[in-house]
mmCIF file of C-alpha atoms in Angstrom:
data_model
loop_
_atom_site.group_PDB
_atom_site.id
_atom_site.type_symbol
_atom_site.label_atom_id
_atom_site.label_comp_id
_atom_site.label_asym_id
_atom_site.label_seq_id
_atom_site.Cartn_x
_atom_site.Cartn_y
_atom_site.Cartn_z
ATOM 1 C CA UNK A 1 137.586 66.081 76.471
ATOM 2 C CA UNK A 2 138.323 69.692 77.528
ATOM 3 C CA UNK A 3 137.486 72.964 76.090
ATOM 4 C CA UNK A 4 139.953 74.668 73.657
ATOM 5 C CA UNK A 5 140.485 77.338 72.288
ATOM 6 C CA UNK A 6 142.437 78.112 69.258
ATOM 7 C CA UNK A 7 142.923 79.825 65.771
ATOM 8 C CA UNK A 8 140.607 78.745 63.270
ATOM 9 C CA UNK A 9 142.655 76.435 60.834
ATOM 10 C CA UNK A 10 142.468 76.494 57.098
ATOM 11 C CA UNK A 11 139.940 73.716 57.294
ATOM 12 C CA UNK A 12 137.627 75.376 59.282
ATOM 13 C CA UNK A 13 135.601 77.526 57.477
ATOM 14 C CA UNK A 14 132.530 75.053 57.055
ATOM 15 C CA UNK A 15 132.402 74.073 60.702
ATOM 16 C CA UNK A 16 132.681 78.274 62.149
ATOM 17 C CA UNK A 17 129.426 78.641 59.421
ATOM 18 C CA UNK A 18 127.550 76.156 60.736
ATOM 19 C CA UNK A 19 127.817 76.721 64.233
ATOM 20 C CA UNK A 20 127.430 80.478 63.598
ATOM 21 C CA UNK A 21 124.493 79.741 62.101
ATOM 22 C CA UNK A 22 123.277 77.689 64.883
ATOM 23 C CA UNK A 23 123.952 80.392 67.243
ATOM 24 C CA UNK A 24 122.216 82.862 65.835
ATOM 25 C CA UNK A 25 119.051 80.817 64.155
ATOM 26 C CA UNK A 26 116.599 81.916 66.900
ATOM 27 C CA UNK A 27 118.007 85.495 67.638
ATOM 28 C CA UNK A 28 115.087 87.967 66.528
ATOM 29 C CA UNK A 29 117.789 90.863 65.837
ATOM 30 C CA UNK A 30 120.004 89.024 63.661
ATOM 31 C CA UNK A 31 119.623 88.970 59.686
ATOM 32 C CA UNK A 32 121.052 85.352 59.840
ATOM 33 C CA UNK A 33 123.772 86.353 57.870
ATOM 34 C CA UNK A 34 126.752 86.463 60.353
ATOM 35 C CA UNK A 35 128.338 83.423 58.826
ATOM 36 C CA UNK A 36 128.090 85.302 55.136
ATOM 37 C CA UNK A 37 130.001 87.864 56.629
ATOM 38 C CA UNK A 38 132.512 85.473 58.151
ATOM 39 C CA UNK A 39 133.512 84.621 54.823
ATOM 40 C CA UNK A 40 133.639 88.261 53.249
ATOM 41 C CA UNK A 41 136.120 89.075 55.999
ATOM 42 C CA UNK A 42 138.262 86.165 54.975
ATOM 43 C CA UNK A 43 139.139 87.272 51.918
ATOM 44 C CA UNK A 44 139.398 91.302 52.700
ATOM 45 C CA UNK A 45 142.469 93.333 53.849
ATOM 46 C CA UNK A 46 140.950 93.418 57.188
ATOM 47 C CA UNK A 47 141.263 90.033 58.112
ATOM 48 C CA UNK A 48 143.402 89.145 61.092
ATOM 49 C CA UNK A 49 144.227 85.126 60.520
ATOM 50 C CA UNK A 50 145.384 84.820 64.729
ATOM 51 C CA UNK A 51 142.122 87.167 65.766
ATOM 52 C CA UNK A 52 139.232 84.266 64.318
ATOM 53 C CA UNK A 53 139.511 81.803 67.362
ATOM 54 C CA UNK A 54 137.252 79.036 68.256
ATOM 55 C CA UNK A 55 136.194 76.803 70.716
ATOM 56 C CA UNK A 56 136.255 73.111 70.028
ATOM 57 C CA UNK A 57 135.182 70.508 72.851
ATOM 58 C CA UNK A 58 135.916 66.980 70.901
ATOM 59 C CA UNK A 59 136.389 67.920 67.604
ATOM 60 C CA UNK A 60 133.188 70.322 67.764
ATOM 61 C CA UNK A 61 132.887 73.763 66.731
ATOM 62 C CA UNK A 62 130.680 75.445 69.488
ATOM 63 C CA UNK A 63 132.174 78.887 69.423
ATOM 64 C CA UNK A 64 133.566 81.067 67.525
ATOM 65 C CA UNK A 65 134.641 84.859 67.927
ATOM 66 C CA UNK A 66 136.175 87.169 65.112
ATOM 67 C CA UNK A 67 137.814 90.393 65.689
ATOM 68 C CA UNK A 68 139.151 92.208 62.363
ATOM 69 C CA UNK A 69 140.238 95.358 61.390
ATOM 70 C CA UNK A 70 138.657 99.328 61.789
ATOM 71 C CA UNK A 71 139.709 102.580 62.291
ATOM 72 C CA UNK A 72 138.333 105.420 64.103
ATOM 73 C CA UNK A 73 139.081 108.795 62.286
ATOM 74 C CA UNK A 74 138.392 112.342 63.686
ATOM 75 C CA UNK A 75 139.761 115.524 63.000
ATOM 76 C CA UNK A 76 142.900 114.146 64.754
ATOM 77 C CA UNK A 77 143.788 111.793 62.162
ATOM 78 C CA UNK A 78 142.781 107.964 62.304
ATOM 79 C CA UNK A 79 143.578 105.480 64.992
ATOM 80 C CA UNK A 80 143.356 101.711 64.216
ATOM 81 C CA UNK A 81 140.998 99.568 66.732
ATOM 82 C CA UNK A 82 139.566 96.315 66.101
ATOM 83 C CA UNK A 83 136.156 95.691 65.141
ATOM 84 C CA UNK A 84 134.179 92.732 67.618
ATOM 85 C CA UNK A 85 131.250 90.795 64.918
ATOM 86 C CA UNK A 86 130.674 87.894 65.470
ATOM 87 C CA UNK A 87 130.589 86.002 68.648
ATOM 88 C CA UNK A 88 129.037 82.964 68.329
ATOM 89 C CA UNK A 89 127.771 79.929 70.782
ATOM 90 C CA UNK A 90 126.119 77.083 69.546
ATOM 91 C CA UNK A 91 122.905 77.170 71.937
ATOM 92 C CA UNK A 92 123.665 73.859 74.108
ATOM 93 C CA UNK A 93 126.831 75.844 75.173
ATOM 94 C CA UNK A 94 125.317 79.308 75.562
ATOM 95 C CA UNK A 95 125.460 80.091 79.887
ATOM 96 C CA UNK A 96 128.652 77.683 80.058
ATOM 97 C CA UNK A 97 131.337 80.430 80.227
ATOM 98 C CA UNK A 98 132.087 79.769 76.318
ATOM 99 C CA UNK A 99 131.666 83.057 75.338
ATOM 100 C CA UNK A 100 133.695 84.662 77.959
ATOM 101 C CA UNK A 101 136.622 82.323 77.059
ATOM 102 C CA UNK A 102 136.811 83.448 73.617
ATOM 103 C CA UNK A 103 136.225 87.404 74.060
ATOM 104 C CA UNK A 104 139.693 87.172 76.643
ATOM 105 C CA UNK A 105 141.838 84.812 74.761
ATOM 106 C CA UNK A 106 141.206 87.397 71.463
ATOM 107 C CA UNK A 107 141.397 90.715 73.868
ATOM 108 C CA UNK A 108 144.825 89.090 74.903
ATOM 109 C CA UNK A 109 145.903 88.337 71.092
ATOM 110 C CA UNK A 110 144.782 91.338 70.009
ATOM 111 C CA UNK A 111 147.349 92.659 72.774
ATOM 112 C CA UNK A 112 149.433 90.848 72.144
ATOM 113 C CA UNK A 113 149.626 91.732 68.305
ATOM 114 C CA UNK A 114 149.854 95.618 69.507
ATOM 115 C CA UNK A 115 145.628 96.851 69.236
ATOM 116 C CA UNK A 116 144.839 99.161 71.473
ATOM 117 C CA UNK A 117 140.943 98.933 71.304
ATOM 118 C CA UNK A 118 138.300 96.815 69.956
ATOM 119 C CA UNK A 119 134.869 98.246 69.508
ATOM 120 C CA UNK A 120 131.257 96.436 69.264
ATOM 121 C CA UNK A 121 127.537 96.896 68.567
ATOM 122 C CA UNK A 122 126.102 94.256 71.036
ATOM 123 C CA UNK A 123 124.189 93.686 74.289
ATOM 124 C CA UNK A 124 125.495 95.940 77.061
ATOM 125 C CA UNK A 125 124.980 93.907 79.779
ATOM 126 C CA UNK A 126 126.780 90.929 78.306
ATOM 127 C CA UNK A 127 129.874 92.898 77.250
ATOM 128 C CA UNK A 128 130.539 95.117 80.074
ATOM 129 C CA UNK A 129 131.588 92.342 82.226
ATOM 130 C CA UNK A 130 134.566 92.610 80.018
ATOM 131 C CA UNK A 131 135.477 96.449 80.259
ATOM 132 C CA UNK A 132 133.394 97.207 77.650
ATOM 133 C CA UNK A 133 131.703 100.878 77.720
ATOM 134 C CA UNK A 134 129.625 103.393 75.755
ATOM 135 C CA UNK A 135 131.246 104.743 72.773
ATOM 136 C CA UNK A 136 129.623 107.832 73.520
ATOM 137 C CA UNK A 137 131.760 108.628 76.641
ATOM 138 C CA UNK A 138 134.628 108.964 74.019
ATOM 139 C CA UNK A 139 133.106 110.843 71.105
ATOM 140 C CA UNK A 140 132.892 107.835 69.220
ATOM 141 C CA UNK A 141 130.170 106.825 66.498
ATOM 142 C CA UNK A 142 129.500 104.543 64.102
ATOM 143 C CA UNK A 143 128.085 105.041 60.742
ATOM 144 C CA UNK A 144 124.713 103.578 61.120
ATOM 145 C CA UNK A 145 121.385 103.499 63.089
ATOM 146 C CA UNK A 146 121.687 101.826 65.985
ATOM 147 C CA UNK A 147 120.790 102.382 69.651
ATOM 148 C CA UNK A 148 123.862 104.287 71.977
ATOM 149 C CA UNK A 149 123.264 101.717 74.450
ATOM 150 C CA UNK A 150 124.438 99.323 71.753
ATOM 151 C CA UNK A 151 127.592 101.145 70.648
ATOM 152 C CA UNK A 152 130.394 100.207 73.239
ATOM 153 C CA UNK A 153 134.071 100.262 73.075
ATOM 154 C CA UNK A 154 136.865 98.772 74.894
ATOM 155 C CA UNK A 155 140.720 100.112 75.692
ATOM 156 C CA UNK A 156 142.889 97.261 75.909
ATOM 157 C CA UNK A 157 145.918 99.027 76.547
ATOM 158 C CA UNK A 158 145.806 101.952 79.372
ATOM 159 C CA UNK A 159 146.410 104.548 76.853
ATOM 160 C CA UNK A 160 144.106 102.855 73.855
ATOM 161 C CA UNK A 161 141.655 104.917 73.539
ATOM 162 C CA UNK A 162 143.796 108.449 74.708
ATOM 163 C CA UNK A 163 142.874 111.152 72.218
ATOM 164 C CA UNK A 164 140.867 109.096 70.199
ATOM 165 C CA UNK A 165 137.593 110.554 69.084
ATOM 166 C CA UNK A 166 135.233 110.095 65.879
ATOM 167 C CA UNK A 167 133.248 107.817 63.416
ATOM 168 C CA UNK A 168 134.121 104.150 63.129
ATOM 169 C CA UNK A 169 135.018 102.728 59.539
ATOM 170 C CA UNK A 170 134.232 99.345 59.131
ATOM 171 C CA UNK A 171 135.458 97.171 56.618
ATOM 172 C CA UNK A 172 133.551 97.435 52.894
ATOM 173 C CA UNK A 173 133.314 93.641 53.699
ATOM 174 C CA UNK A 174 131.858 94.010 57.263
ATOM 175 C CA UNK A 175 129.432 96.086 56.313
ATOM 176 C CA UNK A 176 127.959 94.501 53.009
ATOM 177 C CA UNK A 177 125.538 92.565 53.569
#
């Protein structure tokens, strides 16, 4: 059976936290909590039902990516993004394009649903292959340690990020932990 990719369903919950947890078991950054904060996002004002996709190949969870809601506020007033945390790959499909699938199909929801940037703390190498750049370059920040290199953000519309300087507010639920 093929690859798919598609909203995560109301029975899904169990199945994202498992493979979540799979992909992120021998990761020596992660707290091994991504899945816990999964399920604070589900129930918080931030969650975007059509922005937690998966990918399923025969009835398996193997990936998973969730994009929710953020703003970015400056002395210009506040512009809504999207905030990128999780994406997840169960480690047999990690290298197998997986990952790339889901980061486009929710770039082109989140389009499609009128965002006009997501941002991310992640692996710069990784993420730039999707238009992904330095927060910095924009006079954007987020609220916590964490290298620059890190701290990337993406326009998804050609006037997304136009403007649009300042520190990043998370969700209360995103960032509990």
């Amino acid at each position: 059976m093929a690859l798919i990719v598609r909203q995560e369903g109301p029975d899904d919950a169990a199945a994202i936290a498992a493979a979540v947890r799979r992909a992120y078991a021998d990761v020596p950054y992660s707290d091994h909590r991504e899945h816990l904060m999964i399920a604070r996002l589900r129930s918080s004002a931030a969650w975007i039902p059509a922005l937690s996709l998966l990918a399923e190949e025969d009835g398996r969870v193997v990936g998973h990516i969730l994009l929710t809601r953020a703003a970015i506020r400056g002395a210009r007033g506040s512009t809504p993004t999207l905030a990128l945390a999780p994406l997840s790959v169960v480690p047999e499909w990690q290298g197998r394009g997986v990952g790339g699938r889901l980061v486009r199909a929710a770039h082109q929801r989140a389009r499609d649903l009128g965002y006009g940037s997501v941002v991310l703390v992640g692996i710069p190498d990784y993420y730039r292959r999707f238009g992904y750049r330095p927060m910095a370059d924009h006079a954007i920040a987020v609220p916590f340690t964490v290298p620059a290199r890190n701290c990337m953000v993406l326009a998804l519309t050609p006037d997304g990020l136009s403007g649009v300087e300042g520190m990043v507010q998370y969700a209360p639920e995103w960032m509990d932990g």
